[in-house]
mmCIF file of N, CA and C in Angstrom:
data_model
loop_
_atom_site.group_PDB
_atom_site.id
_atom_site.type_symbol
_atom_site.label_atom_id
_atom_site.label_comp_id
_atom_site.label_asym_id
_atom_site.label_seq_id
_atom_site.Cartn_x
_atom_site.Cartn_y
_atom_site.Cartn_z
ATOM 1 N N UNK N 1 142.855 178.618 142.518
ATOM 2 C CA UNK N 1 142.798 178.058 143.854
ATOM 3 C C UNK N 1 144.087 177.271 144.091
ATOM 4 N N UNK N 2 144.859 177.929 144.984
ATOM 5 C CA UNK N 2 145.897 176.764 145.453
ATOM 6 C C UNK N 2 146.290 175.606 145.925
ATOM 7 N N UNK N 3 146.535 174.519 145.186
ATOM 8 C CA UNK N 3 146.539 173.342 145.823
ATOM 9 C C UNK N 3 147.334 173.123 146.913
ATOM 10 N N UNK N 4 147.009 172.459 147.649
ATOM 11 C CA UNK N 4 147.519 171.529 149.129
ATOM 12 C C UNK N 4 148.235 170.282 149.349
ATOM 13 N N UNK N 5 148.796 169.339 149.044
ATOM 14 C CA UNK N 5 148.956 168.313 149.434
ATOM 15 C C UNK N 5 149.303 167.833 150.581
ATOM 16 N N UNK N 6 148.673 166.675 150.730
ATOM 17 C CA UNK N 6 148.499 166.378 152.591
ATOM 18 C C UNK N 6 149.452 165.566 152.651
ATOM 19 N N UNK N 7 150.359 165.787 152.778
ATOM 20 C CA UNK N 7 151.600 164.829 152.958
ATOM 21 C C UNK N 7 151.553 163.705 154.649
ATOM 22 N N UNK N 8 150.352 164.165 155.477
ATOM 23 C CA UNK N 8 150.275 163.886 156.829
ATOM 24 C C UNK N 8 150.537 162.055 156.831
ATOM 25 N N UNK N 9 151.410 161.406 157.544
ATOM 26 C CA UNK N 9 151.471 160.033 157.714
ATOM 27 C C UNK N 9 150.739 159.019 158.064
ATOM 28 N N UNK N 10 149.323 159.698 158.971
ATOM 29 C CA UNK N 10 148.323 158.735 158.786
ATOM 30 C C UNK N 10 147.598 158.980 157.494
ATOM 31 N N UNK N 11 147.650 159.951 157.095
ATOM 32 C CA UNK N 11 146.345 159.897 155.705
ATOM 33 C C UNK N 11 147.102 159.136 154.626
ATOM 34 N N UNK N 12 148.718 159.265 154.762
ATOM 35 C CA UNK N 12 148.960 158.322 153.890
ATOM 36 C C UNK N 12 148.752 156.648 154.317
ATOM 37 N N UNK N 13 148.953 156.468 155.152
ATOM 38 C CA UNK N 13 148.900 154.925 156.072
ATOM 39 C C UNK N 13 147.607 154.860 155.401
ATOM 40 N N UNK N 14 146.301 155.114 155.988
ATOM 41 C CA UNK N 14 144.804 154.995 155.748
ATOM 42 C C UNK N 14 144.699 155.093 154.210
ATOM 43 N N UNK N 15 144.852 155.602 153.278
ATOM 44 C CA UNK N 15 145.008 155.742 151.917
ATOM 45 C C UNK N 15 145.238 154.705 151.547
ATOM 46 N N UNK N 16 146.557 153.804 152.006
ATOM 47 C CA UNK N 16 147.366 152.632 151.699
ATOM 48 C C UNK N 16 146.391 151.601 152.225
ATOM 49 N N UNK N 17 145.596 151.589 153.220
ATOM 50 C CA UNK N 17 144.432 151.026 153.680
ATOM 51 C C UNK N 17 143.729 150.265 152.936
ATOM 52 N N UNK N 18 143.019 152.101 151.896
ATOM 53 C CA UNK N 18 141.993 151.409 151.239
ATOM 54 C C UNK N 18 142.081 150.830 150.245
ATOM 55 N N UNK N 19 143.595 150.451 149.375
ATOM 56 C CA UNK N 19 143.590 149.905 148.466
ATOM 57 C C UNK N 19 143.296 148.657 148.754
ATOM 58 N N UNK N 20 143.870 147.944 149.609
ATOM 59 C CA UNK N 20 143.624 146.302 149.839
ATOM 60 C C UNK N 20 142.417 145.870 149.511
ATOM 61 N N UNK N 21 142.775 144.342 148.763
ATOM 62 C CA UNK N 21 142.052 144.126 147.448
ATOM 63 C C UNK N 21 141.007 143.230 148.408
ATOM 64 N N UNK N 22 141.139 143.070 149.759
ATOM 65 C CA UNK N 22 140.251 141.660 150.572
ATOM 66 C C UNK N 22 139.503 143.117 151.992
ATOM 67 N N UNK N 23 139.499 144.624 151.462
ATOM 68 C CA UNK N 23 138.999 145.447 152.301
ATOM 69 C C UNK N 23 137.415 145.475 152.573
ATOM 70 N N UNK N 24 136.928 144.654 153.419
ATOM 71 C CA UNK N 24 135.547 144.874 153.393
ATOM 72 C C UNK N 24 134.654 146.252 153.696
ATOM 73 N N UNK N 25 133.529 145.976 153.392
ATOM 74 C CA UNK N 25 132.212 147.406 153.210
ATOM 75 C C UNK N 25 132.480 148.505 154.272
ATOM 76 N N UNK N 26 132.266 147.407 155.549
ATOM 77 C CA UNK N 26 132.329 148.632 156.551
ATOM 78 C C UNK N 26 133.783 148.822 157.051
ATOM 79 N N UNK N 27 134.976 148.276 156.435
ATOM 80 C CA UNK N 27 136.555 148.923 157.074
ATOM 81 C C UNK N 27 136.762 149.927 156.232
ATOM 82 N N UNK N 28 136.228 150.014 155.071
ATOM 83 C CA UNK N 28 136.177 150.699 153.749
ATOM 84 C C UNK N 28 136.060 152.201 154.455
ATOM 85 N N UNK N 29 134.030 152.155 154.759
ATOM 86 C CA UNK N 29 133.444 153.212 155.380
ATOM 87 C C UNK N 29 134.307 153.543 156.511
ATOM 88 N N UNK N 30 134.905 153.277 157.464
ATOM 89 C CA UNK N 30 135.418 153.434 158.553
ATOM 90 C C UNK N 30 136.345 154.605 158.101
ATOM 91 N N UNK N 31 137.478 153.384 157.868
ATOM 92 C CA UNK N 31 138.586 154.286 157.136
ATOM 93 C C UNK N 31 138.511 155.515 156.416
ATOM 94 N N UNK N 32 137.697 155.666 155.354
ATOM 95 C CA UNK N 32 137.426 156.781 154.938
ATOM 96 C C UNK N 32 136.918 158.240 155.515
ATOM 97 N N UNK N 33 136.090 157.231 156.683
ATOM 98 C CA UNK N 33 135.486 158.452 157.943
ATOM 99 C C UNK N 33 136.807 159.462 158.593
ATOM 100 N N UNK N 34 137.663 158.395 158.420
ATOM 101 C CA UNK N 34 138.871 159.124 159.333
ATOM 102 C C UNK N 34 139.781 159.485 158.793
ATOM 103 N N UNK N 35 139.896 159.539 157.038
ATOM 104 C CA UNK N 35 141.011 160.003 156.278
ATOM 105 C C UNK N 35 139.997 161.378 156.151
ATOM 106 N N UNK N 36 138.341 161.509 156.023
ATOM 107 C CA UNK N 36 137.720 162.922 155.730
ATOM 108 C C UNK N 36 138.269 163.584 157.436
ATOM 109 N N UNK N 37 137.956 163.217 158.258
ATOM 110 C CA UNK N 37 138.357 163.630 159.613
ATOM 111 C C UNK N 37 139.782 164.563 159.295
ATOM 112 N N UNK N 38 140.711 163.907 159.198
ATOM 113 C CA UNK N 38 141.971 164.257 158.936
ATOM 114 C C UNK N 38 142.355 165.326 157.614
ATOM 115 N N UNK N 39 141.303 165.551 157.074
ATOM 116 C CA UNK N 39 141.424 166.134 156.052
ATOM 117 C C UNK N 39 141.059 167.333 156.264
ATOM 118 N N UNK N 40 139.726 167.510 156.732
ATOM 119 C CA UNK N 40 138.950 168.166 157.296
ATOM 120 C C UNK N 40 139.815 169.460 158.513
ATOM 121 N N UNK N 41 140.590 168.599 159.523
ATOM 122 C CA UNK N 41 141.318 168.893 160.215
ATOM 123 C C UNK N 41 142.855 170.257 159.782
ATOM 124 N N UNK N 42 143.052 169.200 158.403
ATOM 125 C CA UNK N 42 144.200 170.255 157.847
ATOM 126 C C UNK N 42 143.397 171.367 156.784
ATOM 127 N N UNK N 43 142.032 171.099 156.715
ATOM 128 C CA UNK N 43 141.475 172.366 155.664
ATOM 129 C C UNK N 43 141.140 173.798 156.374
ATOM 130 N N UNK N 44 140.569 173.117 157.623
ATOM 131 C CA UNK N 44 140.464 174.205 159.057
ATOM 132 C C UNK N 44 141.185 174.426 159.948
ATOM 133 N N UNK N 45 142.738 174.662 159.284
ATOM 134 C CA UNK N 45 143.401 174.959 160.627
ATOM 135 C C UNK N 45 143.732 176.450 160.471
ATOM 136 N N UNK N 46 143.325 177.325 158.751
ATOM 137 C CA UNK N 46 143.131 179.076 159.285
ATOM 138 C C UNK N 46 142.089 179.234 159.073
ATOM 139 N N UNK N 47 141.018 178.789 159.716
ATOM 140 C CA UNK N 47 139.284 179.390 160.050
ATOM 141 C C UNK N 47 140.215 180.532 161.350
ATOM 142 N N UNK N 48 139.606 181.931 160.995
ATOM 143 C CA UNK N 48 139.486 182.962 161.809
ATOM 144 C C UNK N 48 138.699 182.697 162.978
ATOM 145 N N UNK N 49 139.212 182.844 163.847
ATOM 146 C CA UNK N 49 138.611 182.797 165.562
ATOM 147 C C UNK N 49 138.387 184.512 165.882
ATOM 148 N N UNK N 50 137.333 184.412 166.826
ATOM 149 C CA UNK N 50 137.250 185.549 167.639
ATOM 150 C C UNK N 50 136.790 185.524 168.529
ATOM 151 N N UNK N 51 137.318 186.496 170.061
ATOM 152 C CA UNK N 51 137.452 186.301 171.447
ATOM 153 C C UNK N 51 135.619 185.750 171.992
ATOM 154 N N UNK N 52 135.714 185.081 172.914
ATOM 155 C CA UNK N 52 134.803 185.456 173.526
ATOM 156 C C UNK N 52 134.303 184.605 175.009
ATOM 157 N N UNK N 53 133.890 185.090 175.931
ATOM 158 C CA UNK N 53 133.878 184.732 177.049
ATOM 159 C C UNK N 53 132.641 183.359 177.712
ATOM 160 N N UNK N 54 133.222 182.312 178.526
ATOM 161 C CA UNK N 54 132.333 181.316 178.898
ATOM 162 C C UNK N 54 132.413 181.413 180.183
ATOM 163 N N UNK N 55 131.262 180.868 180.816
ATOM 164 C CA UNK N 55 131.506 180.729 182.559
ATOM 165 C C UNK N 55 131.729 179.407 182.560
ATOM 166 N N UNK N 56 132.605 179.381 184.068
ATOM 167 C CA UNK N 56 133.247 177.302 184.226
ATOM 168 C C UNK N 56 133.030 177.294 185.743
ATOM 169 N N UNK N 57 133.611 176.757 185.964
ATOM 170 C CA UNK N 57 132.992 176.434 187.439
ATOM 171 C C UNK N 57 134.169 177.191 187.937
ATOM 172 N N UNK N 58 134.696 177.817 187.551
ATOM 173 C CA UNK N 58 135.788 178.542 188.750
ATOM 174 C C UNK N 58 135.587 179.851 188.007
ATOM 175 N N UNK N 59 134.341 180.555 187.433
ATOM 176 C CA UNK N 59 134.309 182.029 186.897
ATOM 177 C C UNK N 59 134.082 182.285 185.528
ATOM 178 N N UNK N 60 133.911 183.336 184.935
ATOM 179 C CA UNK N 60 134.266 183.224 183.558
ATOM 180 C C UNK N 60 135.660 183.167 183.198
ATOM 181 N N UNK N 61 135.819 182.657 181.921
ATOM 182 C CA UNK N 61 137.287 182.778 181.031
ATOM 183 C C UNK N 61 137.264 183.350 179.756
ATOM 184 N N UNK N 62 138.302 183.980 179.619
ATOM 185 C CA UNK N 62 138.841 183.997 177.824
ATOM 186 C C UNK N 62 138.587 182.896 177.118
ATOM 187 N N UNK N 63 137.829 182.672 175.912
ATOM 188 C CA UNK N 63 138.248 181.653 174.876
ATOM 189 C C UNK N 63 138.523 181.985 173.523
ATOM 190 N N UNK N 64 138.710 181.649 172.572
ATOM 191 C CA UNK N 64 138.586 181.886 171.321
ATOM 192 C C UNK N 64 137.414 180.578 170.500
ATOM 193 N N UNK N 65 136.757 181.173 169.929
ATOM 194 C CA UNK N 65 135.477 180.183 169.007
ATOM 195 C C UNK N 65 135.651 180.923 167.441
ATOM 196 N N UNK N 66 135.632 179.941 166.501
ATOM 197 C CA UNK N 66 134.883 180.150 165.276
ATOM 198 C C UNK N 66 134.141 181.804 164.563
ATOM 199 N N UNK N 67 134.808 182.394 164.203
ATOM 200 C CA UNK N 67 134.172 183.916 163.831
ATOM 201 C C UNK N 67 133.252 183.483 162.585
ATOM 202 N N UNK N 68 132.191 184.330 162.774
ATOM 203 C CA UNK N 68 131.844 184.473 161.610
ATOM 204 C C UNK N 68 130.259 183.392 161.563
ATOM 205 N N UNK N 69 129.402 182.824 160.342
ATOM 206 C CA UNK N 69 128.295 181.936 160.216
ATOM 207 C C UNK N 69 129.023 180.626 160.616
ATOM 208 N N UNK N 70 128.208 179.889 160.777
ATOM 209 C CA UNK N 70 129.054 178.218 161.088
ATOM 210 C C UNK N 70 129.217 178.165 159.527
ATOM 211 N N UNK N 71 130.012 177.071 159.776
ATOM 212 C CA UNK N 71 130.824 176.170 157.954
ATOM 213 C C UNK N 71 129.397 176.023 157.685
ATOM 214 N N UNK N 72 129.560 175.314 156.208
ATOM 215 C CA UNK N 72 128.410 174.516 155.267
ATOM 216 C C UNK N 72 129.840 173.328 155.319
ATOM 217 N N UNK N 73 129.242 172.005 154.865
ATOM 218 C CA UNK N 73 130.220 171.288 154.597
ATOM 219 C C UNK N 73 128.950 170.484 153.276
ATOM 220 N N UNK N 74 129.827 170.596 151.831
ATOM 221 C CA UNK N 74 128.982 170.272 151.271
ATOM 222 C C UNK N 74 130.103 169.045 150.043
ATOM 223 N N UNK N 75 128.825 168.430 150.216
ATOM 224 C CA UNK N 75 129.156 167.035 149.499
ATOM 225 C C UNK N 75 129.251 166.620 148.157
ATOM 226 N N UNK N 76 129.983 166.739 147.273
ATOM 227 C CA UNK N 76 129.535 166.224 145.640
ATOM 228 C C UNK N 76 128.796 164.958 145.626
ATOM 229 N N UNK N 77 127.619 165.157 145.251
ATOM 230 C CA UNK N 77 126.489 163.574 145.319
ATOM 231 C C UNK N 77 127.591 163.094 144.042
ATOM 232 N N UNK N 78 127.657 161.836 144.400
ATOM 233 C CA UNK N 78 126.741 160.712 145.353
ATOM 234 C C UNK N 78 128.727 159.912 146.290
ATOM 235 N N UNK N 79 129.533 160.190 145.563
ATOM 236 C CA UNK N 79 130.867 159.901 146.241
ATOM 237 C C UNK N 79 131.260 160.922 147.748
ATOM 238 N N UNK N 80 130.909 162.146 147.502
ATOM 239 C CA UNK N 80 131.423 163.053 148.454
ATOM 240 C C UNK N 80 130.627 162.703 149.826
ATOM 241 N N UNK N 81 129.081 162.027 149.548
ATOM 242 C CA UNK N 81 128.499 161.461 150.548
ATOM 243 C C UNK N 81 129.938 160.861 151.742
ATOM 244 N N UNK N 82 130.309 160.164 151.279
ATOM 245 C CA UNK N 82 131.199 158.800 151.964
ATOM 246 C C UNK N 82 132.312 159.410 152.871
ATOM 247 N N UNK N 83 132.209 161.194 152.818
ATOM 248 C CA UNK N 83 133.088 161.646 153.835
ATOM 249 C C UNK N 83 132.447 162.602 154.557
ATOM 250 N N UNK N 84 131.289 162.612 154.203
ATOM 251 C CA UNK N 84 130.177 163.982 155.381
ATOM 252 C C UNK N 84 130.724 163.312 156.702
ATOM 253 N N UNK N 85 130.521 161.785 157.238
ATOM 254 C CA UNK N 85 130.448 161.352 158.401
ATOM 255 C C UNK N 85 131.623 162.391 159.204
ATOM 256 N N UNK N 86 132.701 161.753 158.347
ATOM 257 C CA UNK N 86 133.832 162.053 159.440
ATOM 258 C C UNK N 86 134.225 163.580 159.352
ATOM 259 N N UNK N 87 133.931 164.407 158.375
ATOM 260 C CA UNK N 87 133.917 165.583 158.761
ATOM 261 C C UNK N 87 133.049 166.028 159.935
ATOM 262 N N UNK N 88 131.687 166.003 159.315
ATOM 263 C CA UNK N 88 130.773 166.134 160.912
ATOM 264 C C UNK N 88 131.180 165.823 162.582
ATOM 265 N N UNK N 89 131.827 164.721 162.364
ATOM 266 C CA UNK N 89 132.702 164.397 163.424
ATOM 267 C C UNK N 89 133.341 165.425 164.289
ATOM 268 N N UNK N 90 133.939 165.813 162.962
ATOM 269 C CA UNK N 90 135.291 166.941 163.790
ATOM 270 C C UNK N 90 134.496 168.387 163.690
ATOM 271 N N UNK N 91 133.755 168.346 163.146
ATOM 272 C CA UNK N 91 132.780 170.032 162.893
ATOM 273 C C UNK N 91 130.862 169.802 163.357
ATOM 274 N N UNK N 92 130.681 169.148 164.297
ATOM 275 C CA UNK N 92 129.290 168.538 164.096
ATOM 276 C C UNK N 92 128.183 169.186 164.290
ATOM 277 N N UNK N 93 128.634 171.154 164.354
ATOM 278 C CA UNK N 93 127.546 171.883 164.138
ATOM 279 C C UNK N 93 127.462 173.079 162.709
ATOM 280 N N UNK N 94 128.251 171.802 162.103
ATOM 281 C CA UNK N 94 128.481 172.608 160.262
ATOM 282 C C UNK N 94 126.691 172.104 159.517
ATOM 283 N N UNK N 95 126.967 173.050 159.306
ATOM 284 C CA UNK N 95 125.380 173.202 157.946
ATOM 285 C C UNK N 95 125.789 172.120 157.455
ATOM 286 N N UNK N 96 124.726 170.982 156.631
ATOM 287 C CA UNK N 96 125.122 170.245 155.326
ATOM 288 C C UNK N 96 124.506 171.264 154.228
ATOM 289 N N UNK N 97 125.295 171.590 153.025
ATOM 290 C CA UNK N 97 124.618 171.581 151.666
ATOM 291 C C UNK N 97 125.210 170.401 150.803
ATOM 292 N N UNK N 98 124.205 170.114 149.574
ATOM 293 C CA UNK N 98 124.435 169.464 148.648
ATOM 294 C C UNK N 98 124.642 169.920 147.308
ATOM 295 N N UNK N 99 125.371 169.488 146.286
ATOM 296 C CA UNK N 99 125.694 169.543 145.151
ATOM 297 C C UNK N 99 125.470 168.404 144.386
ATOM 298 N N UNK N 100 125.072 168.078 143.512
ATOM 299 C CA UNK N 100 124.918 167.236 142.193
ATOM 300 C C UNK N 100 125.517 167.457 140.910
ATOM 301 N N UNK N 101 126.323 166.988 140.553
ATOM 302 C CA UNK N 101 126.743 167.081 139.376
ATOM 303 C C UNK N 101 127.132 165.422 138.268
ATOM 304 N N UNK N 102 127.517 165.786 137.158
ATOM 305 C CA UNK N 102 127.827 164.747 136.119
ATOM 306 C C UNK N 102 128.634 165.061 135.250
ATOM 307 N N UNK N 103 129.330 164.083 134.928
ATOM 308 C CA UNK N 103 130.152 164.810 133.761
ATOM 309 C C UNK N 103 129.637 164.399 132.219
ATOM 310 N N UNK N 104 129.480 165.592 131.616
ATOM 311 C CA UNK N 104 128.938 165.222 130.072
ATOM 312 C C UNK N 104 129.723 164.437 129.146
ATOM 313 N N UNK N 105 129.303 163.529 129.096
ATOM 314 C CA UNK N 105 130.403 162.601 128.131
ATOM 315 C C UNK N 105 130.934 162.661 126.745
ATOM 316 N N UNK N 106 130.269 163.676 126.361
ATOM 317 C CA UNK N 106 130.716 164.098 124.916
ATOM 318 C C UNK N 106 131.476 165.568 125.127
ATOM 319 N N UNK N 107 131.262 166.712 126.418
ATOM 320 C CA UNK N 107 132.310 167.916 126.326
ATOM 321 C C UNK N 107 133.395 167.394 127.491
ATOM 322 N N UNK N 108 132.819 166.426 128.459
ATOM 323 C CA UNK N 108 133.717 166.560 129.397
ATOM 324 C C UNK N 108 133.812 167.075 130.503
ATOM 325 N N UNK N 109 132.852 168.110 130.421
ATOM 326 C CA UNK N 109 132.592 169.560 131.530
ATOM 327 C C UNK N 109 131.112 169.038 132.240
ATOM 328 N N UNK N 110 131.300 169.375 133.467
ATOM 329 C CA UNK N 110 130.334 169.114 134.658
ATOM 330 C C UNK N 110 129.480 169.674 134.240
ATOM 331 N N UNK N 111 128.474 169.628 134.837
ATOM 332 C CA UNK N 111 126.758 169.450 134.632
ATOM 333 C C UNK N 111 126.264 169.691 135.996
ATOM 334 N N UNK N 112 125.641 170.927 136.295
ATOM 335 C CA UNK N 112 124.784 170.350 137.718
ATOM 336 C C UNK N 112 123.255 170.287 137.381
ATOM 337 N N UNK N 113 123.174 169.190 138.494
ATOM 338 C CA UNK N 113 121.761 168.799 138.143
ATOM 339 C C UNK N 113 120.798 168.642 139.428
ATOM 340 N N UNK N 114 121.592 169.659 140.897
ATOM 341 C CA UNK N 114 121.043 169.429 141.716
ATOM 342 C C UNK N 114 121.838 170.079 142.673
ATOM 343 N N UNK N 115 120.996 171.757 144.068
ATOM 344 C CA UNK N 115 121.391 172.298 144.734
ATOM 345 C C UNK N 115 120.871 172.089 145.922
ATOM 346 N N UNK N 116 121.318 172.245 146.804
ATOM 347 C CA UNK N 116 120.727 172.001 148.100
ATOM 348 C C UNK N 116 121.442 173.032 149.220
ATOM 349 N N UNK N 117 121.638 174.288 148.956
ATOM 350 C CA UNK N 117 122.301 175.272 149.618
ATOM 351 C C UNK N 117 122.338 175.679 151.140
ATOM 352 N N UNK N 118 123.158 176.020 152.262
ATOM 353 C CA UNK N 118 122.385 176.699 153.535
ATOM 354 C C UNK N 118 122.310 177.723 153.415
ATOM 355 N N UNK N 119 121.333 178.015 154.171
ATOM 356 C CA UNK N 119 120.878 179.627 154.512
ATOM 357 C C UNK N 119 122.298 180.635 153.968
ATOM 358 N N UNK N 120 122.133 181.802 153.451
ATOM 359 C CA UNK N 120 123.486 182.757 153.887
ATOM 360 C C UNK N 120 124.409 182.595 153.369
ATOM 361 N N UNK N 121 124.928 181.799 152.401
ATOM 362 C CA UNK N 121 125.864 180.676 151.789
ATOM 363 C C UNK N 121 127.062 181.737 151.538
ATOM 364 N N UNK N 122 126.271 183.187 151.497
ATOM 365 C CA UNK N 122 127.332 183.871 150.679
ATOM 366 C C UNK N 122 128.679 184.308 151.899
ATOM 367 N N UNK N 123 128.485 183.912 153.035
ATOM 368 C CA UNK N 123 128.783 184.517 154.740
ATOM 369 C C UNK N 123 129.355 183.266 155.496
ATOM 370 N N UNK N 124 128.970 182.391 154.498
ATOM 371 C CA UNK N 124 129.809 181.114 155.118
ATOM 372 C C UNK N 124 130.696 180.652 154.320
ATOM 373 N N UNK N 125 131.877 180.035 155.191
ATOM 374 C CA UNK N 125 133.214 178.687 154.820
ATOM 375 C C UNK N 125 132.497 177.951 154.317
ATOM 376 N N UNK N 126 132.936 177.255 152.941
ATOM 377 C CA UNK N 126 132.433 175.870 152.629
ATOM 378 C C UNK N 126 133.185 175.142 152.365
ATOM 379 N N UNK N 127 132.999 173.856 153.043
ATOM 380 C CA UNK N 127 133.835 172.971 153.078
ATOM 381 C C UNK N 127 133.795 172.144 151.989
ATOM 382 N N UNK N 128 134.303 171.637 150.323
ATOM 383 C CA UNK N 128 133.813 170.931 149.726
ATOM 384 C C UNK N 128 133.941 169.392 150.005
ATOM 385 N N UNK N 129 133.808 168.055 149.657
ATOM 386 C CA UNK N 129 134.042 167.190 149.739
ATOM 387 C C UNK N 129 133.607 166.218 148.605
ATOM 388 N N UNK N 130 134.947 165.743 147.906
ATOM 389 C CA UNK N 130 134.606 165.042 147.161
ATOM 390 C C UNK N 130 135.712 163.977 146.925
ATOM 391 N N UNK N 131 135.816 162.557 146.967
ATOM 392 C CA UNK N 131 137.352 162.167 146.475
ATOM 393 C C UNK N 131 137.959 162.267 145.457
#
């Protein structure tokens, strides 16, 4: 899988955010809502579109929408929780699934210990999220 780095200037600004050592609970949550937002943003910018037509008050039009099942946007319990918000935000008719995992402390290697899949999983984008 090819890595990405988000070099984008607010995610670094907001990043730089959350280190501050006097950052309270909810600037914490905030912030984070809007570094997953932003993240979210650069993970879906080649989701495949395909044509299709709306009526507006002056007729129908051309648009382009989302091809394909809606996303899953799925969370590594119990940290990945802390960015569903702000993805949902920017995607707020994405499936949630869940994942559970641990890491075994004697191999090192993840452990799942808990699925929570959507429908079709095999037909949908999934969005992972975890920090």
């Amino acid at each position: 899988m090819p890595l990405h780095l988000v070099q984008h200037p607010l995610v670094q600004h907001k990043s730089g955010l959350l280190r501050e050592a006097d950052l309270g609970s909810a600037s914490f949550r905030r912030i984070t809502s809007e570094i997953a937002m932003l993240l979210a943003y650069e993970a879906t910018s080649r989701l495949d579109l395909e044509p299709a037509t709306v009526q507006t008050w002056a007729g129908e039009t051309a648009v382009q929408r989302l091809a394909g099942k809606k996303l899953t946007i799925v969370p590594i319990l119990r940290a990945g929780l802390g960015l569903l918000d702000g993805v949902l935000q920017l995607v707020p008719s994405a499936r949630v699934s869940v994942v559970g995992l641990y890491r075994d402390e004697r191999t090192l290697q993840p452990v799942a210990y808990f699925d929570k899949l959507a429908g079709e999983i095999e037909q949908r984008h999934c969005l992972v999220v975890d920090p």
